[in-house]
Coordinates of C-alpha atoms in Angstrom, one line a residue:
Chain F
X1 CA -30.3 14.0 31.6
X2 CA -33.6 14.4 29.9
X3 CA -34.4 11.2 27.8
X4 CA -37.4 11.3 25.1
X5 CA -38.4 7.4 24.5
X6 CA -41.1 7.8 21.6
X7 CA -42.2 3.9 21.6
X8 CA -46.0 3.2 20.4
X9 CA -45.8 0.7 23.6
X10 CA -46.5 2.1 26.8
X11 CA -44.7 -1.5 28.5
X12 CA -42.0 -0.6 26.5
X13 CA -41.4 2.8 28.2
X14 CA -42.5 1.8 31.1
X15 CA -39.4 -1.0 31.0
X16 CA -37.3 1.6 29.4
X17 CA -38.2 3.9 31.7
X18 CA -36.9 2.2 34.7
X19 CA -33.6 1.8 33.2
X20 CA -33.1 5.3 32.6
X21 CA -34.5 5.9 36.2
X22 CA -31.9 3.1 37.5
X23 CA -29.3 5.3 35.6
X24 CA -29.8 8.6 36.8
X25 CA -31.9 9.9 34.0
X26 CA -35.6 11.1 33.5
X27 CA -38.0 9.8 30.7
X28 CA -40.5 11.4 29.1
X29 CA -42.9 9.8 26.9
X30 CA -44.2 10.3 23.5
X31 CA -46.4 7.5 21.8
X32 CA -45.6 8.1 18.0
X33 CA -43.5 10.0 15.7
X34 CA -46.0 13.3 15.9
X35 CA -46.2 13.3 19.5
X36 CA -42.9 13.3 19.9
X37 CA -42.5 16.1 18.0
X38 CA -44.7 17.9 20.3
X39 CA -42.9 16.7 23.1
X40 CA -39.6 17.9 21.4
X41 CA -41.3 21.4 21.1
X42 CA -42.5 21.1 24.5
X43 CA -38.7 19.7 26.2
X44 CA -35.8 21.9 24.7
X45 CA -33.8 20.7 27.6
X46 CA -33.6 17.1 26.3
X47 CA -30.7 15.3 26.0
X48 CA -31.1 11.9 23.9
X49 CA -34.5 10.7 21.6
X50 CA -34.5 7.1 22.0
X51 CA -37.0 6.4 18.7
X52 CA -39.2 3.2 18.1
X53 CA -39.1 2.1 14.3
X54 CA -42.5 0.9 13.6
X55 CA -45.1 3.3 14.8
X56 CA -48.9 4.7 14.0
X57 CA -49.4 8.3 12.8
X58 CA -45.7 8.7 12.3
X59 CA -43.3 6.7 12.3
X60 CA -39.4 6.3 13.3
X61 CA -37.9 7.0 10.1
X62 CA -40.6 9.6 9.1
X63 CA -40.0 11.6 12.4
X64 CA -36.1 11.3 11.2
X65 CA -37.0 12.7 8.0
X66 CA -39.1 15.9 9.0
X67 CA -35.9 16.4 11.7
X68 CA -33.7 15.9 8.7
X69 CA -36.1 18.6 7.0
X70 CA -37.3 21.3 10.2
X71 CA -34.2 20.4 12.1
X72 CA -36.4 20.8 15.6
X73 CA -34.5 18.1 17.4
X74 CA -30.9 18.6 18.4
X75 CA -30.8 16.0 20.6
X76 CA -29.3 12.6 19.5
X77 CA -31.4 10.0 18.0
X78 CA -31.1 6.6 18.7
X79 CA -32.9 3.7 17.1
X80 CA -34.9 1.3 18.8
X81 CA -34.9 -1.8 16.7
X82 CA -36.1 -5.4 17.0
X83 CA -33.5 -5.7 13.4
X84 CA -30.3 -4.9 12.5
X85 CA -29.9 -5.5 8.7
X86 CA -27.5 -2.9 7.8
X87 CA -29.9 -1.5 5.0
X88 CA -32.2 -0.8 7.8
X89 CA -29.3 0.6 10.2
X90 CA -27.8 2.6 7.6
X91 CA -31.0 3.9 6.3
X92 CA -31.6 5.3 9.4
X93 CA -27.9 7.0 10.3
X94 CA -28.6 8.3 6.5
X95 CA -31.7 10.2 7.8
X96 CA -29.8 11.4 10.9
X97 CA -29.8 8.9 13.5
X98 CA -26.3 8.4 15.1
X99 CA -26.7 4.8 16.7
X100 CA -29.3 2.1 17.1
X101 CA -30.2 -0.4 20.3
X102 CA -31.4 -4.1 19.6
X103 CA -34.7 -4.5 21.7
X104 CA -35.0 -5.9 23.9
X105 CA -32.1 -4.2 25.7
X106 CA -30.4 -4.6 29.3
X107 CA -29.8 -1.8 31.9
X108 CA -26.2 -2.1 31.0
X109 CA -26.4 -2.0 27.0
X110 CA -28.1 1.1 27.5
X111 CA -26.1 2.6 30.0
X112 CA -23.4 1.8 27.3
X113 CA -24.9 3.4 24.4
X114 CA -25.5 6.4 26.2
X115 CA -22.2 6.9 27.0
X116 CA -20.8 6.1 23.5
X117 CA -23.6 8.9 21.8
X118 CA -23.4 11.5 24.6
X119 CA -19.6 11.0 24.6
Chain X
X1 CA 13.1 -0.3 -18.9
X2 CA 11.1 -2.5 -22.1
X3 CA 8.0 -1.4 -21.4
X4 CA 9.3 2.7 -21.0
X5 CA 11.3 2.3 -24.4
X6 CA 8.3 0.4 -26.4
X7 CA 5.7 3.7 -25.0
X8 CA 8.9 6.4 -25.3
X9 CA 9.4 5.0 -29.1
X10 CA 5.4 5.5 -30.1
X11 CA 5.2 1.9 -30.6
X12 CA 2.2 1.7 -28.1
X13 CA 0.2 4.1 -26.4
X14 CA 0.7 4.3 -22.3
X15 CA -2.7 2.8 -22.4
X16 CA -2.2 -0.1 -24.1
X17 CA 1.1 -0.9 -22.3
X18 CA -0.9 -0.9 -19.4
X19 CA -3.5 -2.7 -20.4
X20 CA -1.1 -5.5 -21.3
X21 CA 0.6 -5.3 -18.3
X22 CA -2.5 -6.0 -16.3
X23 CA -3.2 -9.1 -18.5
X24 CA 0.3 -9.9 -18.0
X25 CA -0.1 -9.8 -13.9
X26 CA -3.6 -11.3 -14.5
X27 CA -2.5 -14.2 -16.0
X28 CA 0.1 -15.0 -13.2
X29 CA -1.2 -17.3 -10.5
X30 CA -0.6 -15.5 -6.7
X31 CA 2.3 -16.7 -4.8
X32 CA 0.0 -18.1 -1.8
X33 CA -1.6 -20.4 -4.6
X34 CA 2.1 -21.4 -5.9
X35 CA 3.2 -22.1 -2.0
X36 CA -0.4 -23.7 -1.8
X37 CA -0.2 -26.5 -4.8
X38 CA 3.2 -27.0 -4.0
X39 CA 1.8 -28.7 -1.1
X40 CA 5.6 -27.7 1.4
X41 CA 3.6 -25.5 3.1
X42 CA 0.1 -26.0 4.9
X43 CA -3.1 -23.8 4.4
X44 CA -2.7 -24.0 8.2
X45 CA 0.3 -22.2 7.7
X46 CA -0.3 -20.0 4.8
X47 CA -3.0 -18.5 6.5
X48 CA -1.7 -18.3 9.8
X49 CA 0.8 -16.2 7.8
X50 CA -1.5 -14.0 6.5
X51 CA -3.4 -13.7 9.4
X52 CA -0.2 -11.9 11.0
X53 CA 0.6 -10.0 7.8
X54 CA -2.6 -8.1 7.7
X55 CA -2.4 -7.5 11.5
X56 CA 1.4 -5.8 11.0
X57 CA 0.1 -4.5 7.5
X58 CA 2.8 -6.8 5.7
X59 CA 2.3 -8.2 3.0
X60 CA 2.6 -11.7 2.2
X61 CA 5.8 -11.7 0.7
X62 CA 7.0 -9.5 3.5
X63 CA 6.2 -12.2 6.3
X64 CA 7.9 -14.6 4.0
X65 CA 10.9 -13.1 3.9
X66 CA 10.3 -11.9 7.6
X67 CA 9.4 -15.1 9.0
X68 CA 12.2 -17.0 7.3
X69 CA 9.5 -19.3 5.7
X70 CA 11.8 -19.9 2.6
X71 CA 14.7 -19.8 2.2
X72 CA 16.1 -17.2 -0.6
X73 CA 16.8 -20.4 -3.3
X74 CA 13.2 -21.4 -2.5
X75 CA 11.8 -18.4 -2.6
X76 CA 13.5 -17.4 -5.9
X77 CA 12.1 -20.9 -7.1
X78 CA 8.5 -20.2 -6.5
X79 CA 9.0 -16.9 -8.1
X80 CA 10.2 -18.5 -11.0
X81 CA 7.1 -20.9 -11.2
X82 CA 4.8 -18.0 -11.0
X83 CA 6.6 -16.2 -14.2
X84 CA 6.6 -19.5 -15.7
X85 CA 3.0 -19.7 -16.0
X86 CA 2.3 -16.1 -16.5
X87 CA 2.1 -14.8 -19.8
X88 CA 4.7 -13.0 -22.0
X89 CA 4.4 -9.5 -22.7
X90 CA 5.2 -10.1 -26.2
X91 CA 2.5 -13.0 -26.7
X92 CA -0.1 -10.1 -25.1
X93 CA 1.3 -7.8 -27.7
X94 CA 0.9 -9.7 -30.5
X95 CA -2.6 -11.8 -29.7
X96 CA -3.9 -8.9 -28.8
X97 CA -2.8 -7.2 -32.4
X98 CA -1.0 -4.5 -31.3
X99 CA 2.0 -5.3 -32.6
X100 CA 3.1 -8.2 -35.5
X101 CA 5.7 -10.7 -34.6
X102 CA 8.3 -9.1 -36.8
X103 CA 7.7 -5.9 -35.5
X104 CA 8.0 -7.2 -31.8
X105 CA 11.3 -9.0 -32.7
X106 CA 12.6 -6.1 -34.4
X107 CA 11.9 -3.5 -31.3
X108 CA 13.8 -6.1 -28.9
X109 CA 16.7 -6.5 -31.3
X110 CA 16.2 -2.1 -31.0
X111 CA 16.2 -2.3 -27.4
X112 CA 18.6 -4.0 -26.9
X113 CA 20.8 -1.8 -28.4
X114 CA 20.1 0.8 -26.1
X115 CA 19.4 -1.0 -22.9
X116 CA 21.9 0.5 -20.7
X117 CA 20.7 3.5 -21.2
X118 CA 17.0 2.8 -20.0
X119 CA 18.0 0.8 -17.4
X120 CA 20.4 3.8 -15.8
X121 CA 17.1 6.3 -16.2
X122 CA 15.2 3.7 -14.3
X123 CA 17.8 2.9 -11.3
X124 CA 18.2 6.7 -11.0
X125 CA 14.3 7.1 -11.2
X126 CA 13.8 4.6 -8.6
X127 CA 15.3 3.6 -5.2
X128 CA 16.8 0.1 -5.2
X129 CA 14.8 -2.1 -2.7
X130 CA 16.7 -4.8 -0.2
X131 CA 14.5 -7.2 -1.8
X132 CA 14.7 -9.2 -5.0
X133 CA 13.1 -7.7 -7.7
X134 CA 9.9 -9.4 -8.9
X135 CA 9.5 -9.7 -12.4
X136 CA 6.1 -8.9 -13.6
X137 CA 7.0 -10.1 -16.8
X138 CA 8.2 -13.3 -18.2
X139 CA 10.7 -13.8 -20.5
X140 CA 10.4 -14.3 -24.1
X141 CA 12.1 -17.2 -24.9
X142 CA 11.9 -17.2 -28.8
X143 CA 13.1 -13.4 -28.7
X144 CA 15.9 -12.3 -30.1
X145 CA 17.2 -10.9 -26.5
X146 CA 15.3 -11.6 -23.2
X147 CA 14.9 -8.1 -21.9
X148 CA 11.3 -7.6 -21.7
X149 CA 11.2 -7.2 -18.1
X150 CA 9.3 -4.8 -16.3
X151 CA 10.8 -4.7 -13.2
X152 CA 9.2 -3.9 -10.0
X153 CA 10.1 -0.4 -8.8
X154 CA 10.2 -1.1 -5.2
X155 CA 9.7 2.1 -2.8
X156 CA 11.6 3.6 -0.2
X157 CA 9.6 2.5 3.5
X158 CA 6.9 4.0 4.4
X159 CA 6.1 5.9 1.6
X160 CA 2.9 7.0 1.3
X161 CA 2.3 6.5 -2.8
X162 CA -0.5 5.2 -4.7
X163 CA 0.0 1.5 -5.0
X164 CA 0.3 -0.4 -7.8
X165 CA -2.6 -2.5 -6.7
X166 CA -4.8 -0.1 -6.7
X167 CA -4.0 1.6 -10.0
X168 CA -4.3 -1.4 -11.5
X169 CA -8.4 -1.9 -9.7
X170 CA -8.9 1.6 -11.5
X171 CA -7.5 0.4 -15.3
X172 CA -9.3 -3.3 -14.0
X173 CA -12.6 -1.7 -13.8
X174 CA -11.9 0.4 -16.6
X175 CA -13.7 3.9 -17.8
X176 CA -11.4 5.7 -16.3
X177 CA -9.9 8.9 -17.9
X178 CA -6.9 7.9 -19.5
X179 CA -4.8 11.0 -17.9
X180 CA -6.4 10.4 -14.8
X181 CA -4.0 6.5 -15.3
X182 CA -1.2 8.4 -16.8
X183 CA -0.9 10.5 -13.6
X184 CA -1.9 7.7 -11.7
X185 CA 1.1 5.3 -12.9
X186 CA 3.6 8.0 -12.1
X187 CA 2.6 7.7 -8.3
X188 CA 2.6 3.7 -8.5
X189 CA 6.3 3.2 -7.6
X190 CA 6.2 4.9 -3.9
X191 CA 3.7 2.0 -2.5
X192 CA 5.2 -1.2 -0.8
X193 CA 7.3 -3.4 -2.3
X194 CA 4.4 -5.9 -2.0
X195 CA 2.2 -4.9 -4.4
X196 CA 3.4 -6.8 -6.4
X197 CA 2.4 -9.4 -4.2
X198 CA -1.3 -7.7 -4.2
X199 CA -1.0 -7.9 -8.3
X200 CA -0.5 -11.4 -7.7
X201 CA -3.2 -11.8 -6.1
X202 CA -5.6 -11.0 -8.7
X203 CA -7.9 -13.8 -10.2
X204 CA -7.5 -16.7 -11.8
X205 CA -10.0 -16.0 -15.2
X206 CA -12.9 -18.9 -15.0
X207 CA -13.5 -19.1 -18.8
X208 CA -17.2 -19.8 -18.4
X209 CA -17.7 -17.2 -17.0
X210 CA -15.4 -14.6 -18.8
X211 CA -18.0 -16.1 -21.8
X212 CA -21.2 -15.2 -19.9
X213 CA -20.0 -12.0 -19.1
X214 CA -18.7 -11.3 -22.6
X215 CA -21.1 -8.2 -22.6
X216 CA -19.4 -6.6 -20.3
X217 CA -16.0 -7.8 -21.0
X218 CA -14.0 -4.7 -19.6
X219 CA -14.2 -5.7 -16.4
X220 CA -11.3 -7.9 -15.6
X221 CA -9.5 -9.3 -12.2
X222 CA -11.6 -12.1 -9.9
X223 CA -13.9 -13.0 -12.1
X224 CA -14.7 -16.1 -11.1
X225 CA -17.8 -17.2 -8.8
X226 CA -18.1 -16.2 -5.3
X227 CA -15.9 -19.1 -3.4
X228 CA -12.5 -19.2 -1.2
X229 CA -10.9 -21.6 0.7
X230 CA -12.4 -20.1 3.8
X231 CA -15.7 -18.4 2.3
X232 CA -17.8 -19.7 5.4
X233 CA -15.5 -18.2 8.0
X234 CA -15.5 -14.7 5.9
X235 CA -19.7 -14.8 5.3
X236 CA -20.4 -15.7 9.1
X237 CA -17.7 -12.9 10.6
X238 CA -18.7 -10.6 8.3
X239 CA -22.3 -10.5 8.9
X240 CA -25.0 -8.6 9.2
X241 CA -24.5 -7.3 13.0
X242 CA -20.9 -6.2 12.3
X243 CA -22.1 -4.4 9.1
X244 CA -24.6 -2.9 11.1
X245 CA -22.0 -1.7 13.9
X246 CA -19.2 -0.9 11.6
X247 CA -22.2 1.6 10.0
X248 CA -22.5 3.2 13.1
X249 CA -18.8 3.7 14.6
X250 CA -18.1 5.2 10.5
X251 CA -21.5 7.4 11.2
X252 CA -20.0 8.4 14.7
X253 CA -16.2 8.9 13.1
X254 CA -18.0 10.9 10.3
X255 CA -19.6 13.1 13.3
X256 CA -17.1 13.5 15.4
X257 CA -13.7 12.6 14.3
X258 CA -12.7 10.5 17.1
X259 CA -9.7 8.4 16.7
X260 CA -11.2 6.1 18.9
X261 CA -13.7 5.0 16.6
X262 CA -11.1 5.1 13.8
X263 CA -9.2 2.2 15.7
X264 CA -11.9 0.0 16.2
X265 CA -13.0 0.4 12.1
X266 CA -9.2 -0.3 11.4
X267 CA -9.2 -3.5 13.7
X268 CA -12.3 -4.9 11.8
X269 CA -11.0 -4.0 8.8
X270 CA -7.7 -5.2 9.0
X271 CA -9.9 -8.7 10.0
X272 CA -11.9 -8.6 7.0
X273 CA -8.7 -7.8 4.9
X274 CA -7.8 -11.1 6.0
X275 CA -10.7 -13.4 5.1
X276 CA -10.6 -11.4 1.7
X277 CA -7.1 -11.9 0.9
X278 CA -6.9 -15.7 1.9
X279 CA -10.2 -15.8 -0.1
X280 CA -8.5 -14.2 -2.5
X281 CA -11.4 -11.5 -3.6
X282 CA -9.1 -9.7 -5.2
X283 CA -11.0 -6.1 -5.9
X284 CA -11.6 -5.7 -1.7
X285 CA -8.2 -6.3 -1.1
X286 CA -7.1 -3.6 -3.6
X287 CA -9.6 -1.9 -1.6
X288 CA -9.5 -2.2 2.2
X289 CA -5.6 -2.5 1.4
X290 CA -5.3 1.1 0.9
X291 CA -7.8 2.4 3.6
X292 CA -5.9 -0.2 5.7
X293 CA -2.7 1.9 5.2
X294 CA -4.6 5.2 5.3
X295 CA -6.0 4.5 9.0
X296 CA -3.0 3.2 9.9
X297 CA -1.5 6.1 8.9
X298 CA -4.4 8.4 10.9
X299 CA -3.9 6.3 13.6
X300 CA -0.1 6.9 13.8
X301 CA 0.0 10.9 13.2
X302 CA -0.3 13.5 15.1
X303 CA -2.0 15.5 12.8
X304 CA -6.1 15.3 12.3
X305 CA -7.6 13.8 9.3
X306 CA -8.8 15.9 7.2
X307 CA -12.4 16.7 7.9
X308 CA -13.3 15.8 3.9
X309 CA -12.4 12.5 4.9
X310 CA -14.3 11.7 7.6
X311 CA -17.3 10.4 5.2
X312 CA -14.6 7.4 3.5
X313 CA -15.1 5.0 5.6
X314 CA -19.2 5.0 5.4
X315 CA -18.9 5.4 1.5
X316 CA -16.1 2.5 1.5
X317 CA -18.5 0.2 3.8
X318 CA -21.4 1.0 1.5
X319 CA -19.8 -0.7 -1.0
X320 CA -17.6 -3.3 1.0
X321 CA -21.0 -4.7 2.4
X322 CA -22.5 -4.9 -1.6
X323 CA -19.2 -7.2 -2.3
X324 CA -20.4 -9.1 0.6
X325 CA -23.8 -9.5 -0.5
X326 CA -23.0 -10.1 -3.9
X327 CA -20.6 -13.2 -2.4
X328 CA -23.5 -14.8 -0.1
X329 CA -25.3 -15.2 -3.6
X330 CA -23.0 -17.0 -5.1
X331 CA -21.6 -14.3 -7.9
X332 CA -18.0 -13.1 -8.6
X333 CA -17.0 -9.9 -7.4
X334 CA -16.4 -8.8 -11.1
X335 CA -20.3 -9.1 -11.3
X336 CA -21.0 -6.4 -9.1
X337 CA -18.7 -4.2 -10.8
X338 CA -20.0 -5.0 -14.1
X339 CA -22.9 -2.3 -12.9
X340 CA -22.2 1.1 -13.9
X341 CA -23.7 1.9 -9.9
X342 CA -20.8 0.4 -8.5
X343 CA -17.9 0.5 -10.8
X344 CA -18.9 4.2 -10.2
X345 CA -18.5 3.6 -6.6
X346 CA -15.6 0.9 -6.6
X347 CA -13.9 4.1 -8.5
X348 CA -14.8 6.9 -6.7
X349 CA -13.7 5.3 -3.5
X350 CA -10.1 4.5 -5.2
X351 CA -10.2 7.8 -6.5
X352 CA -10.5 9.2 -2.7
X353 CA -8.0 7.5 -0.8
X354 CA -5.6 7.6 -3.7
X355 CA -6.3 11.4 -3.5
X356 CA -5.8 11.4 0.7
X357 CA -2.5 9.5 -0.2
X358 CA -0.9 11.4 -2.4
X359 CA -1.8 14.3 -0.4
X360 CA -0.4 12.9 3.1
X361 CA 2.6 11.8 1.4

């Protein structure tokens, strides 16, 4: 499966990455909110969008919102938070997100989210 | 029935009957808190008891009687207390000017007269319950005859009816379209024969704060400041994580219809239903009971939800989670709903699983 991980943080990928590696799964990378929409554009084959909240150029609840507006992203959108207030969460599953991950997440947590949104 | 003939004779409007009724059930102290200050039976006990209840979707009196807790003199007892310190019908009538003391005395010395014949229309309205009747109201002693009762109409099991409960949320928050309650009341007798018990449950009026909230007066049931006997345990289960994840699995439910996810909001719920009602926060009880039952009821059929109700349980957390928040501050329940935003919701969210109910049923 073909994972989009749009995380300002190149560690960050790189960590998440791995995981998805570990898992069976290729990464691609896209360092904000526009460039992921490239990368979108440029990957109809993908799969999941894991998407970092707090980003330059665009960030994760803007990229949400032009999705919610140009619908160019079929793929699933997960949340990449370091909170989980519900306001936050539910402002985001509002906008068309259909899950969230705590960072920093394990191998395992993610394997398990995946399952549960790709279900 | 009283109340039927008084309405039936043009002495009161449906309306105001109702009203008074709810003032009436208002006024009367819930049976855990009559077991409570009795001090036979432990909070250990009591909310052990509950506990189980919301986990078989009993209700309180049910596990009473299932349990064996008390035994039927007892049980009759504390009843007894509870209608003891509930108000009259007939004092609501006439301190709330809708009817002199003459006039009152004259339509029970009326009634009276023709009570067989409203009490026949009600047994063959109704199916007779195993259990006792509950009163809901108390007797009036000075009367001229004591038949101001308004019994409770107890339900054949498992029917899937409006509750009592939850009519009375919609005439507590008030604003609602009086045919809307006139329709509404003539689904009430099919719930479970414990909501009375929910009634019961409703608050105990803190007069300070009824007088600070005099504004907005209309809103009646829990209106007293945020507090319970086990507030703690409810604020740190219910935080902001589970909010958080219960958003999600009702997002996914909403998506996809998977039971699956249905069953694990119905296990938390059923949780939270507990804290609430041992907390006794009375307007998410008359909530979460009834999407209790509903899921329960999705969870037990064969047939699929209907897809119109797959965004309930988000709109229902949405609002569950403003309780909440409006609880970890320190305020009544009643103060959130004084807000036209929420009563709005509070309703609209009655309004839907009522709808779901009657349809299922």
């Amino acid at each position: 499966m073909k994972v989009l991980v749009v995380d300002d943080s190149k560690p960050i990928f790189m960590m998440v990455s791995q995981m998805l590696k570990d898992l069976g799964h290729d990464a691609v990378w896209a360092e904000n909110g526009q460039d992921g929409v490239e990368k979108v554009a440029a990957n109809p084959d993908l799969e999941l969008v894991l998407l970092d909240w707090n980003m330059p150029v665009m960030d994760g609840l803007q990229f949400l919102q032009k999705n919610t507006s140009d619908s160019f992203c079929k793929a699933p959108i997960v949340m990449m938070t370091t909170e989980n207030k519900p306001e936050k969460i539910q402002e985001a599953l509002k906008n068309g997100a259909v899950d969230y991950i705590m960072k920093p997440f394990t191998a395992d947590i993610l394997e398990n989210k995946i399952e549960m949104v790709c279900d | 029935m009283f109340l039927e003939y008084i309405v039936e004779q043009g002495h009161l409007t449906k309306e105001q009957a109702l009203k008074a009724v709810m003032e009436q059930m208002e006024s009367m102290p819930s049976l855990v808190r009559v077991l409570l200050e009795s001090e036979k039976r432990s909070s250990d006990q009591l909310y052990d008891l509950l506990i189980e209840g919301a986990k078989k979707n009993c209700s309180f009196f049910e596990m009473l009687k299932m349990k064996n807790i008390l035994s039927e003199e007892e049980l009759i007892d504390f009843l007894n207390k509870q209608n003891l310190q509930s108000k009259s019908l007939g004092d609501i009538f006439i301190q709330s000017g809708l009817l002199k003391r003459e006039q009152y005395d004259q339509i029970l010395r009326d009634y009276a007269s023709v009570k067989e014949t409203y009490e026949s229309k009600l047994e063959k309205a109704a199916p007779v319950s195993e259990a006792p009747a509950v009163s809901v109201a108390k007797e009036e002693p000075e009367a001229p005859a004591n038949e101001e009762k308004v019994e409770s109409v107890t339900p054949p099991s498992g029917g899937g009816g409006i509750s009592a409960a939850a009519l009375e949320s919609l005439m507590a928050v008030q604003d609602v379209d009086p045919e809307l309650l006139a329709q509404l009341e003539g689904q009430t007798g099919a719930s479970e024969d414990t909501s009375q018990e929910e009634v019961q449950e409703n608050s105990q009026e803190n007069p300070q704060e009824n007088q600070e909230d005099s504004g907005s007066s209309n809103h009646q049931g829990h209106s007293e400041e945020a507090g319970g006997p086990a507030l703690s345990e409810y604020l740190d289960f219910y935080d902001d994580s589970l909010q958080s994840e219960l958003f999600v699995t009702a997002n996914r439910f909403r998506l996809k219809g998977k039971k699956r996810d249905l069953e694990s909001l119905y296990e938390y719920i059923v949780k939270i239903l507990s804290l609430v009602k041992i907390n006794e926060f009375s307007f998410q009880v008359k909530l979460l009971e009834p999407y209790g039952n509903m899921m329960s009821h999705l969870l037990n059929s064969d047939s699929e939800e209907p897809e119109d109700w797959r965004q309930c349980p988000s709109d229902m957390l949405e609002l569950l989670w403003e309780f909440r928040k409006c609880i970890a501050e320190g305020r009544g329940e009643a103060q959130l709903l004084a807000k036209a935003e929420y009563k709005e919701m509070y309703l609209k969210n009655l309004k839907t699983v009522m709808s779901y109910m009657k349809r299922s049923a």
